[in-house]
């Protein structure tokens, strides 16, 4: 009982609590100024105003991949070391991967409709992003409906998902190849590039913030369960 | 010792299957019904649409494979025999390999019927390049079953395992499906594209190596309670 109570107010926890509010303010300010930057950025010559979706679309995929990577690494720790804390990080990261992926999947077709005339193209990048997103949705479904002991299982799914990335990318690439190349970013005019990287940092910041909040919530939940069991004993 | 354990597990599965023939009959019937159902979607005016045969073949294999995997492990669950296997003082990866070989043998029997059937019904020249075609089928099935066996084994203890197996398995095995379908289609089309088929074949072989290694490595930690 004492043990449980002590872990509630650990040093790291307190430090996080202190840092969270200022970090939230910084990210909120970045988002506010980000909108100004996007509005000020030059309008693209061929696509016009729609091109501005780019500033939200690409950074949200960056955040999605950051989340996917976090989930994979944390899952390795779950499987090898059996760490409970890593499991909470993996779960939080997987949820965020699905959220940011969903932002990407909604903004993409909106842009695509204007730029290509269709909402969806079976092109390499789109298809592999959809497959990766589906793997994380499957991961969450397993966590939700797998019952007790699904943590290790989902860790294996996340690791297999990571190992699958090159295969998905290579196979889909050979199958189809309309989406702009990854080399689009360095060729952007300087003003657009600045706005773009600002948006990337702002999305990654939002991701880190949400991850921290979500991990903390999961930790609190585990502590509450432990306390509940301690009282029952 | 490792090979002996593998053999014992395979023999056990085969003995049960030979006595009841449950999985092989049900899976085979299911695969044939799949082919039939798809035929309604992809045959226009008596002729199958282009590349339909390859797609129908691989989707039938994937669906039938999921069914076989589910049944093979449901059998292990009923009397907690999987737990008994895990308690045995043998190497855990050997159990995985044994179960994988059992599933592969089953799928080989199913494919031995379904592949000629697809060739027959969709006028597909499947036996034009028998070696390449066989290699594509073998590597594709191994890749699918390697991931499937691990997931099905892990799901034995989970709730709603029947639904979760295809949900987890299909997104992960998408490269296998693309590779199998495109590789087979390259061999079936009017002007055969052998370099394309070999490119897909090498991707499938690489997939098999990576995922069997990963499965052997994760089987033990994943199955320990």
CSV table of C-alpha atoms in Angstrom, one decimal:
chain,number,residue,atom,x,y,z
A,1,UNK,CA,0.0,0.0,0.0
A,2,UNK,CA,2.8,2.4,1.0
A,3,UNK,CA,4.7,1.4,-2.0
A,4,UNK,CA,1.9,2.3,-4.3
A,5,UNK,CA,1.2,5.6,-2.6
A,6,UNK,CA,4.9,6.5,-2.9
A,7,UNK,CA,5.1,5.9,-6.6
A,8,UNK,CA,2.2,8.4,-7.1
A,9,UNK,CA,4.4,11.4,-6.5
A,10,UNK,CA,7.7,10.3,-8.1
A,11,UNK,CA,10.3,13.0,-9.0
A,12,UNK,CA,10.0,12.5,-12.7
A,13,UNK,CA,6.2,12.8,-12.4
A,14,UNK,CA,6.5,16.1,-10.6
A,15,UNK,CA,9.0,17.4,-13.2
A,16,UNK,CA,6.7,16.5,-16.0
A,17,UNK,CA,3.8,18.2,-14.2
A,18,UNK,CA,5.8,21.4,-14.0
A,19,UNK,CA,6.9,21.3,-17.6
A,20,UNK,CA,3.6,20.3,-19.1
A,21,UNK,CA,1.8,23.7,-18.7
A,22,UNK,CA,4.6,25.8,-20.2
A,23,UNK,CA,5.0,23.3,-23.1
A,24,UNK,CA,1.3,23.4,-23.8
A,25,UNK,CA,1.4,27.2,-23.9
A,26,UNK,CA,4.4,27.1,-26.4
A,27,UNK,CA,2.7,24.6,-28.7
A,28,UNK,CA,-0.6,26.6,-28.6
A,29,UNK,CA,1.3,29.8,-29.4
A,30,UNK,CA,3.1,28.0,-32.3
A,31,UNK,CA,-0.3,26.8,-33.7
A,32,UNK,CA,-1.7,30.4,-33.4
A,33,UNK,CA,1.3,31.9,-35.2
A,34,UNK,CA,1.4,28.9,-37.6
A,35,UNK,CA,-1.9,30.0,-39.0
A,36,UNK,CA,-0.6,33.5,-39.6
A,37,UNK,CA,2.5,32.1,-41.3
A,38,UNK,CA,0.3,29.8,-43.5
A,39,UNK,CA,-1.9,32.8,-44.4
A,40,UNK,CA,1.2,34.9,-45.3
A,41,UNK,CA,2.9,32.1,-47.3
A,42,UNK,CA,2.8,32.7,-51.1
A,43,UNK,CA,-0.1,31.1,-53.0
A,44,UNK,CA,1.2,28.2,-55.1
A,45,UNK,CA,1.1,29.1,-58.8
A,46,UNK,CA,-0.7,26.0,-60.3
A,47,UNK,CA,-2.7,24.6,-57.4
A,48,UNK,CA,-3.7,27.9,-55.8
A,49,UNK,CA,-5.1,28.1,-52.4
A,50,UNK,CA,-5.6,24.4,-51.8
A,51,UNK,CA,-1.9,23.9,-51.7
A,52,UNK,CA,-2.0,25.3,-48.2
A,53,UNK,CA,-3.4,22.0,-47.0
A,54,UNK,CA,0.2,20.9,-47.4
A,55,UNK,CA,1.2,22.7,-44.2
A,56,UNK,CA,-1.1,20.5,-42.2
A,57,UNK,CA,-1.1,17.4,-44.3
A,58,UNK,CA,2.7,16.6,-44.5
A,59,UNK,CA,3.4,17.5,-40.8
A,60,UNK,CA,0.6,15.3,-39.6
A,61,UNK,CA,2.2,12.4,-41.5
A,62,UNK,CA,5.6,13.3,-39.9
A,63,UNK,CA,3.9,13.2,-36.5
A,64,UNK,CA,2.3,9.9,-37.4
A,65,UNK,CA,5.6,8.3,-38.3
A,66,UNK,CA,7.2,9.7,-35.1
A,67,UNK,CA,4.3,8.0,-33.2
A,68,UNK,CA,4.7,4.8,-35.2
A,69,UNK,CA,8.4,4.7,-34.5
A,70,UNK,CA,7.9,5.4,-30.8
A,71,UNK,CA,5.3,2.6,-30.6
A,72,UNK,CA,7.7,0.1,-32.3
A,73,UNK,CA,10.7,1.0,-30.0
A,74,UNK,CA,8.5,0.9,-26.9
A,75,UNK,CA,7.1,-2.5,-28.0
A,76,UNK,CA,10.6,-3.9,-28.2
A,77,UNK,CA,11.1,-3.0,-24.6
A,78,UNK,CA,7.8,-4.5,-23.6
A,79,UNK,CA,8.7,-7.8,-25.3
A,80,UNK,CA,12.3,-8.1,-24.1
A,81,UNK,CA,12.2,-6.5,-20.7
A,82,UNK,CA,8.5,-6.8,-19.9
A,83,UNK,CA,8.3,-3.2,-18.9
A,84,UNK,CA,4.9,-1.9,-17.8
A,85,UNK,CA,5.9,1.7,-18.4
A,86,UNK,CA,7.0,1.0,-22.0
A,87,UNK,CA,3.7,-0.6,-22.6
A,88,UNK,CA,1.9,2.6,-21.6
A,89,UNK,CA,4.1,4.6,-24.0
A,90,UNK,CA,3.4,2.1,-26.8
A,91,UNK,CA,-0.3,2.3,-26.3
A,92,UNK,CA,-0.3,6.1,-26.2
A,93,UNK,CA,1.9,6.3,-29.3
A,94,UNK,CA,-0.3,3.9,-31.2
A,95,UNK,CA,-3.4,5.9,-30.4
A,96,UNK,CA,-1.7,9.1,-31.6
A,97,UNK,CA,-0.4,7.3,-34.7
A,98,UNK,CA,-4.1,6.6,-35.6
A,99,UNK,CA,-5.2,10.2,-34.8
A,100,UNK,CA,-2.4,11.9,-36.8
A,101,UNK,CA,-2.8,9.3,-39.6
A,102,UNK,CA,-6.5,10.1,-39.7
A,103,UNK,CA,-5.7,13.9,-40.1
A,104,UNK,CA,-3.4,12.9,-43.0
A,105,UNK,CA,-6.0,10.6,-44.5
A,106,UNK,CA,-8.7,13.4,-44.3
A,107,UNK,CA,-6.6,16.3,-45.5
A,108,UNK,CA,-5.0,14.2,-48.3
A,109,UNK,CA,-8.1,13.4,-50.3
A,110,UNK,CA,-9.3,17.0,-49.9
A,111,UNK,CA,-6.2,18.2,-51.5
A,112,UNK,CA,-6.1,15.4,-54.0
A,113,UNK,CA,-9.7,16.2,-55.2
A,114,UNK,CA,-8.5,19.7,-56.2
A,115,UNK,CA,-5.0,18.7,-57.5
A,116,UNK,CA,-5.7,15.4,-59.3
A,117,UNK,CA,-9.4,15.6,-59.7
A,118,UNK,CA,-10.1,12.5,-57.7
A,119,UNK,CA,-10.2,11.9,-53.9
A,120,UNK,CA,-8.1,8.7,-53.9
A,121,UNK,CA,-5.4,7.4,-56.2
A,122,UNK,CA,-4.0,3.9,-55.8
A,123,UNK,CA,-0.5,5.3,-55.8
A,124,UNK,CA,2.4,4.0,-53.8
A,125,UNK,CA,2.6,6.6,-51.0
A,126,UNK,CA,-1.1,6.7,-50.4
A,127,UNK,CA,-1.5,2.9,-50.4
A,128,UNK,CA,1.4,2.3,-48.1
A,129,UNK,CA,0.3,5.0,-45.7
A,130,UNK,CA,-3.1,3.5,-45.6
A,131,UNK,CA,-1.7,0.1,-44.9
A,132,UNK,CA,0.5,1.4,-42.1
A,133,UNK,CA,-2.5,3.2,-40.6
A,134,UNK,CA,-4.5,0.0,-40.7
A,135,UNK,CA,-1.8,-1.8,-38.8
A,136,UNK,CA,-2.1,0.7,-36.0
A,137,UNK,CA,-5.9,0.5,-36.1
A,138,UNK,CA,-5.6,-3.3,-35.8
A,139,UNK,CA,-3.2,-2.8,-32.9
A,140,UNK,CA,-5.8,-0.7,-31.0
A,141,UNK,CA,-8.6,-3.2,-31.8
A,142,UNK,CA,-6.4,-5.9,-30.3
A,143,UNK,CA,-5.8,-3.8,-27.2
A,144,UNK,CA,-9.4,-3.0,-26.8
A,145,UNK,CA,-11.0,-6.4,-27.5
A,146,UNK,CA,-8.1,-8.9,-26.9
A,147,UNK,CA,-8.8,-9.1,-23.2
A,148,UNK,CA,-6.2,-9.8,-20.5
A,149,UNK,CA,-2.7,-10.5,-21.7
A,150,UNK,CA,-3.0,-8.7,-25.0
A,151,UNK,CA,-0.1,-6.4,-24.2
A,152,UNK,CA,2.6,-8.8,-25.3
A,153,UNK,CA,0.6,-9.8,-28.3
A,154,UNK,CA,0.2,-6.2,-29.4
A,155,UNK,CA,3.9,-5.6,-28.8
A,156,UNK,CA,4.6,-8.4,-31.3
A,157,UNK,CA,2.0,-6.8,-33.8
A,158,UNK,CA,3.8,-3.5,-33.5
A,159,UNK,CA,7.2,-5.0,-34.1
A,160,UNK,CA,5.9,-6.9,-37.1
A,161,UNK,CA,4.3,-3.7,-38.3
A,162,UNK,CA,7.7,-1.9,-38.1
A,163,UNK,CA,9.5,-4.8,-39.9
A,164,UNK,CA,6.7,-4.6,-42.5
A,165,UNK,CA,7.4,-1.0,-43.5
A,166,UNK,CA,10.1,-1.6,-46.1
A,167,UNK,CA,8.1,-4.5,-47.6
A,168,UNK,CA,4.9,-2.6,-47.9
A,169,UNK,CA,6.7,0.4,-49.4
A,170,UNK,CA,8.7,-1.7,-51.9
A,171,UNK,CA,5.8,-3.8,-53.0
A,172,UNK,CA,3.3,-1.0,-53.3
A,173,UNK,CA,6.0,1.0,-55.2
A,174,UNK,CA,6.5,-1.7,-57.7
A,175,UNK,CA,2.8,-2.1,-58.0
A,176,UNK,CA,1.9,1.6,-58.6
A,177,UNK,CA,3.7,4.8,-58.8
A,178,UNK,CA,1.0,10.4,-58.9
A,179,UNK,CA,2.1,11.5,-55.5
A,180,UNK,CA,4.9,14.1,-55.5
A,181,UNK,CA,8.3,12.8,-54.6
A,182,UNK,CA,9.9,13.2,-51.2
A,183,UNK,CA,12.3,15.6,-52.9
A,184,UNK,CA,9.6,18.3,-53.0
A,185,UNK,CA,10.5,19.9,-49.7
A,186,UNK,CA,14.1,21.1,-50.6
A,187,UNK,CA,12.8,22.6,-53.9
A,188,UNK,CA,10.2,24.8,-52.1
A,189,UNK,CA,10.7,28.5,-52.2
A,190,UNK,CA,12.4,29.7,-49.0
A,191,UNK,CA,9.2,31.4,-47.6
A,192,UNK,CA,7.2,28.2,-48.0
A,193,UNK,CA,10.0,26.1,-46.6
A,194,UNK,CA,10.1,28.2,-43.4
A,195,UNK,CA,6.4,27.9,-42.9
A,196,UNK,CA,6.6,24.2,-43.7
A,197,UNK,CA,9.2,23.4,-41.1
A,198,UNK,CA,7.4,25.6,-38.5
A,199,UNK,CA,4.4,23.5,-39.0
A,200,UNK,CA,6.4,20.3,-38.7
A,201,UNK,CA,7.9,21.4,-35.4
A,202,UNK,CA,4.4,22.5,-34.2
A,203,UNK,CA,2.9,19.1,-35.1
A,204,UNK,CA,5.7,17.2,-33.5
A,205,UNK,CA,5.3,19.4,-30.4
A,206,UNK,CA,1.6,18.6,-30.3
A,207,UNK,CA,2.4,15.0,-30.6
A,208,UNK,CA,4.9,15.0,-27.7
A,209,UNK,CA,2.5,16.9,-25.6
A,210,UNK,CA,-0.4,14.6,-26.2
A,211,UNK,CA,1.9,11.6,-25.7
A,212,UNK,CA,3.0,12.8,-22.3
A,213,UNK,CA,-0.6,13.5,-21.3
A,214,UNK,CA,-1.8,10.2,-22.5
A,215,UNK,CA,1.0,8.2,-20.8
A,216,UNK,CA,0.3,10.0,-17.6
A,217,UNK,CA,-3.4,9.2,-17.8
A,218,UNK,CA,-2.6,5.5,-18.3
A,219,UNK,CA,-0.1,5.6,-15.4
A,220,UNK,CA,-2.8,7.1,-13.1
A,221,UNK,CA,-5.2,4.5,-14.2
A,222,UNK,CA,-2.7,1.7,-13.4
A,223,UNK,CA,-2.1,3.3,-10.0
A,224,UNK,CA,-5.7,3.5,-9.3
A,225,UNK,CA,-6.1,-0.1,-10.1
A,226,UNK,CA,-3.2,-1.0,-7.8
A,227,UNK,CA,-4.8,1.1,-5.0
A,228,UNK,CA,-8.1,-0.6,-5.6
A,229,UNK,CA,-6.5,-4.0,-5.3
A,230,UNK,CA,-4.6,-3.0,-2.2
A,231,UNK,CA,-7.8,-1.9,-0.5
A,232,UNK,CA,-9.6,-5.1,-1.5
A,233,UNK,CA,-6.8,-7.3,0.0
B,1,UNK,CA,16.5,-32.6,-30.5
B,2,UNK,CA,15.0,-29.5,-32.2
B,3,UNK,CA,14.1,-31.4,-35.4
B,4,UNK,CA,12.7,-34.3,-33.3
B,5,UNK,CA,10.4,-31.9,-31.5
B,6,UNK,CA,9.3,-30.4,-34.8
B,7,UNK,CA,8.6,-33.8,-36.2
B,8,UNK,CA,6.6,-34.9,-33.1
B,9,UNK,CA,4.4,-31.8,-33.3
B,10,UNK,CA,3.9,-32.2,-37.1
B,11,UNK,CA,3.1,-35.9,-36.6
B,12,UNK,CA,0.6,-35.2,-33.9
B,13,UNK,CA,-1.2,-32.6,-36.0
B,14,UNK,CA,-1.2,-34.9,-39.0
B,15,UNK,CA,-2.5,-37.9,-37.0
B,16,UNK,CA,-5.4,-35.9,-35.7
B,17,UNK,CA,-6.1,-34.4,-39.1
B,18,UNK,CA,-5.9,-37.8,-40.9
B,19,UNK,CA,-8.4,-39.3,-38.4
B,20,UNK,CA,-11.0,-36.5,-38.6
B,21,UNK,CA,-10.1,-34.7,-41.9
B,22,UNK,CA,-12.1,-31.9,-40.5
B,23,UNK,CA,-9.8,-28.9,-41.3
B,24,UNK,CA,-8.8,-30.1,-44.8
B,25,UNK,CA,-12.4,-30.8,-45.9
B,26,UNK,CA,-13.9,-27.6,-44.5
B,27,UNK,CA,-11.0,-25.4,-45.7
B,28,UNK,CA,-11.0,-26.9,-49.2
B,29,UNK,CA,-14.8,-26.5,-49.5
B,30,UNK,CA,-14.4,-22.9,-48.3
B,31,UNK,CA,-11.7,-22.1,-50.8
B,32,UNK,CA,-13.8,-23.6,-53.7
B,33,UNK,CA,-16.8,-21.5,-52.6
B,34,UNK,CA,-14.6,-18.4,-52.5
B,35,UNK,CA,-13.5,-19.1,-56.1
B,36,UNK,CA,-17.1,-19.4,-57.1
B,37,UNK,CA,-18.2,-16.2,-55.3
B,38,UNK,CA,-15.5,-14.2,-57.0
B,39,UNK,CA,-16.3,-15.6,-60.4
B,40,UNK,CA,-19.6,-13.8,-60.2
B,41,UNK,CA,-17.8,-10.5,-59.6
B,42,UNK,CA,-15.0,-10.9,-62.2
B,43,UNK,CA,-16.5,-12.8,-65.1
B,44,UNK,CA,-18.1,-10.7,-67.8
B,45,UNK,CA,-19.9,-12.3,-70.7
B,46,UNK,CA,-18.4,-15.7,-70.0
B,47,UNK,CA,-14.8,-14.3,-70.0
B,48,UNK,CA,-12.8,-13.5,-66.9
B,49,UNK,CA,-11.6,-9.9,-66.7
B,50,UNK,CA,-7.9,-9.4,-67.0
B,51,UNK,CA,-5.7,-10.5,-64.1
B,52,UNK,CA,-8.8,-11.9,-62.3
B,53,UNK,CA,-7.5,-15.4,-62.0
B,54,UNK,CA,-4.3,-14.3,-60.1
B,55,UNK,CA,-6.4,-12.2,-57.7
B,56,UNK,CA,-9.0,-14.8,-57.1
B,57,UNK,CA,-6.4,-17.5,-56.5
B,58,UNK,CA,-4.5,-15.6,-53.9
B,59,UNK,CA,-7.6,-14.2,-52.1
B,60,UNK,CA,-9.0,-17.8,-51.9
B,61,UNK,CA,-5.6,-19.0,-50.4
B,62,UNK,CA,-5.5,-16.1,-47.9
B,63,UNK,CA,-9.1,-16.7,-46.8
B,64,UNK,CA,-8.8,-20.4,-46.6
B,65,UNK,CA,-5.5,-20.0,-44.8
B,66,UNK,CA,-7.1,-17.9,-42.1
B,67,UNK,CA,-9.8,-20.5,-41.6
B,68,UNK,CA,-7.2,-23.3,-41.4
B,69,UNK,CA,-5.1,-21.3,-38.9
B,70,UNK,CA,-8.0,-20.6,-36.7
B,71,UNK,CA,-9.1,-24.2,-36.6
B,72,UNK,CA,-5.6,-25.6,-36.1
B,73,UNK,CA,-5.3,-23.5,-32.9
B,74,UNK,CA,-8.9,-23.9,-31.8
B,75,UNK,CA,-8.0,-27.6,-31.5
B,76,UNK,CA,-5.1,-26.8,-29.3
B,77,UNK,CA,-7.2,-24.6,-27.1
B,78,UNK,CA,-10.1,-27.0,-26.4
B,79,UNK,CA,-8.3,-29.2,-23.9
B,80,UNK,CA,-5.6,-26.7,-23.1
B,81,UNK,CA,-3.1,-28.8,-25.1
B,82,UNK,CA,-1.2,-25.7,-26.2
B,83,UNK,CA,-0.4,-25.0,-22.6
B,84,UNK,CA,0.7,-28.7,-22.2
B,85,UNK,CA,3.0,-28.2,-25.2
B,86,UNK,CA,4.4,-25.0,-23.7
B,87,UNK,CA,5.0,-26.9,-20.4
B,88,UNK,CA,7.0,-29.6,-22.1
B,89,UNK,CA,10.8,-29.3,-21.6
B,90,UNK,CA,11.5,-28.6,-25.3
B,91,UNK,CA,12.7,-25.6,-27.2
B,92,UNK,CA,9.8,-23.3,-27.8
B,93,UNK,CA,10.7,-22.3,-31.4
B,94,UNK,CA,10.5,-26.0,-32.3
B,95,UNK,CA,6.9,-25.9,-31.3
B,96,UNK,CA,6.4,-22.9,-33.6
B,97,UNK,CA,8.1,-24.6,-36.5
B,98,UNK,CA,6.1,-27.8,-36.0
B,99,UNK,CA,2.8,-26.0,-36.0
B,100,UNK,CA,3.9,-23.9,-39.0
B,101,UNK,CA,4.8,-27.1,-41.0
B,102,UNK,CA,1.4,-28.6,-40.1
B,103,UNK,CA,-0.5,-25.6,-41.4
B,104,UNK,CA,1.7,-25.5,-44.5
B,105,UNK,CA,1.0,-29.1,-45.3
B,106,UNK,CA,-2.7,-28.4,-45.0
B,107,UNK,CA,-2.5,-25.4,-47.3
B,108,UNK,CA,-0.5,-27.4,-49.8
B,109,UNK,CA,-3.3,-29.9,-50.0
B,110,UNK,CA,-5.8,-27.1,-50.5
B,111,UNK,CA,-3.7,-25.4,-53.1
B,112,UNK,CA,-3.2,-28.7,-55.0
B,113,UNK,CA,-6.9,-28.7,-55.6
B,114,UNK,CA,-7.6,-24.9,-55.9
B,115,UNK,CA,-4.8,-24.0,-58.3
B,116,UNK,CA,-5.8,-26.4,-61.0
B,117,UNK,CA,-9.4,-25.5,-60.4
B,118,UNK,CA,-8.7,-21.8,-61.0
B,119,UNK,CA,-6.6,-22.7,-64.1
B,120,UNK,CA,-9.5,-24.7,-65.4
B,121,UNK,CA,-12.3,-22.3,-64.7
B,122,UNK,CA,-10.6,-19.1,-65.7
B,123,UNK,CA,-8.6,-20.4,-68.7
B,124,UNK,CA,-5.4,-19.4,-66.9
B,125,UNK,CA,-2.2,-20.9,-68.3
B,126,UNK,CA,-0.9,-21.7,-64.8
B,127,UNK,CA,1.4,-24.5,-65.9
B,128,UNK,CA,3.2,-22.5,-68.5
B,129,UNK,CA,6.1,-21.8,-66.0
B,130,UNK,CA,5.6,-24.6,-63.5
B,131,UNK,CA,8.8,-23.9,-61.5
B,132,UNK,CA,8.3,-20.1,-61.1
B,133,UNK,CA,4.6,-20.6,-60.4
B,134,UNK,CA,5.4,-23.3,-57.8
B,135,UNK,CA,8.0,-21.1,-56.2
B,136,UNK,CA,5.7,-18.1,-56.0
B,137,UNK,CA,3.0,-20.3,-54.4
B,138,UNK,CA,5.4,-21.8,-52.0
B,139,UNK,CA,7.1,-18.5,-50.9
B,140,UNK,CA,3.8,-16.7,-50.7
B,141,UNK,CA,2.1,-19.4,-48.6
B,142,UNK,CA,5.1,-19.7,-46.3
B,143,UNK,CA,5.1,-16.0,-45.7
B,144,UNK,CA,1.4,-15.9,-45.0
B,145,UNK,CA,1.5,-18.9,-42.7
B,146,UNK,CA,4.7,-17.8,-40.9
B,147,UNK,CA,3.0,-14.6,-39.7
B,148,UNK,CA,-0.4,-16.4,-39.3
B,149,UNK,CA,0.9,-19.2,-37.1
B,150,UNK,CA,2.6,-16.9,-34.7
B,151,UNK,CA,-0.5,-14.6,-34.4
B,152,UNK,CA,-2.9,-17.6,-34.1
B,153,UNK,CA,-0.8,-19.1,-31.4
B,154,UNK,CA,-0.7,-15.8,-29.5
B,155,UNK,CA,-4.4,-15.3,-29.9
B,156,UNK,CA,-5.3,-18.6,-28.3
B,157,UNK,CA,-5.5,-16.9,-25.0
B,158,UNK,CA,-7.2,-13.8,-26.2
B,159,UNK,CA,-10.9,-12.9,-26.3
B,160,UNK,CA,-12.7,-12.6,-29.6
B,161,UNK,CA,-9.7,-14.4,-31.3
B,162,UNK,CA,-11.8,-15.4,-34.4
B,163,UNK,CA,-12.3,-11.8,-35.4
B,164,UNK,CA,-8.9,-10.6,-34.4
B,165,UNK,CA,-6.9,-13.1,-36.4
B,166,UNK,CA,-7.9,-11.7,-39.9
B,167,UNK,CA,-7.8,-8.1,-38.5
B,168,UNK,CA,-4.2,-8.5,-37.5
B,169,UNK,CA,-3.0,-10.8,-40.2
B,170,UNK,CA,-4.2,-9.1,-43.4
B,171,UNK,CA,-2.6,-5.7,-42.9
B,172,UNK,CA,0.7,-7.3,-42.0
B,173,UNK,CA,0.7,-9.8,-44.9
B,174,UNK,CA,-0.3,-7.2,-47.6
B,175,UNK,CA,3.2,-7.4,-49.2
B,176,UNK,CA,2.6,-11.2,-49.6
B,177,UNK,CA,-0.8,-10.7,-51.2
B,178,UNK,CA,0.6,-8.0,-53.6
B,179,UNK,CA,3.7,-10.1,-54.4
B,180,UNK,CA,1.6,-13.2,-54.9
B,181,UNK,CA,-1.0,-11.6,-57.1
B,182,UNK,CA,1.3,-9.4,-59.2
B,183,UNK,CA,3.9,-12.2,-59.6
B,184,UNK,CA,1.2,-14.7,-60.7
B,185,UNK,CA,-0.4,-12.1,-63.0
B,186,UNK,CA,3.0,-11.5,-64.6
B,187,UNK,CA,3.1,-15.2,-65.4
B,188,UNK,CA,-0.5,-15.5,-66.6
B,189,UNK,CA,-0.7,-12.5,-68.9
B,190,UNK,CA,-0.5,-13.0,-72.7
B,191,UNK,CA,3.1,-11.8,-72.9
B,192,UNK,CA,4.8,-13.4,-69.9
B,193,UNK,CA,6.9,-11.0,-67.8
B,194,UNK,CA,9.5,-13.3,-66.3
B,195,UNK,CA,11.8,-10.6,-64.8
B,196,UNK,CA,8.8,-9.1,-63.0
B,197,UNK,CA,7.8,-12.5,-61.6
B,198,UNK,CA,11.3,-13.1,-60.4
B,199,UNK,CA,11.4,-9.7,-58.8
B,200,UNK,CA,8.2,-10.5,-56.8
B,201,UNK,CA,9.6,-14.0,-56.0
B,202,UNK,CA,12.7,-12.5,-54.5
B,203,UNK,CA,10.7,-10.1,-52.5
B,204,UNK,CA,8.6,-12.9,-51.1
B,205,UNK,CA,11.6,-15.0,-50.3
B,206,UNK,CA,13.1,-12.0,-48.4
B,207,UNK,CA,9.8,-11.5,-46.6
B,208,UNK,CA,9.8,-15.2,-45.6
B,209,UNK,CA,13.4,-15.0,-44.2
B,210,UNK,CA,12.7,-11.8,-42.2
B,211,UNK,CA,9.4,-12.8,-40.8
B,212,UNK,CA,10.3,-16.4,-39.9
B,213,UNK,CA,13.4,-15.1,-38.1
B,214,UNK,CA,11.2,-12.5,-36.2
B,215,UNK,CA,8.6,-15.1,-35.4
B,216,UNK,CA,11.2,-17.6,-34.0
B,217,UNK,CA,12.6,-14.8,-31.9
B,218,UNK,CA,9.3,-13.4,-30.6
B,219,UNK,CA,7.5,-16.8,-30.1
B,220,UNK,CA,9.1,-17.5,-26.7
B,221,UNK,CA,8.7,-14.1,-25.0
B,222,UNK,CA,5.2,-13.7,-26.6
B,223,UNK,CA,4.0,-17.1,-25.4
B,224,UNK,CA,5.3,-16.9,-21.8
B,225,UNK,CA,2.7,-15.8,-19.4
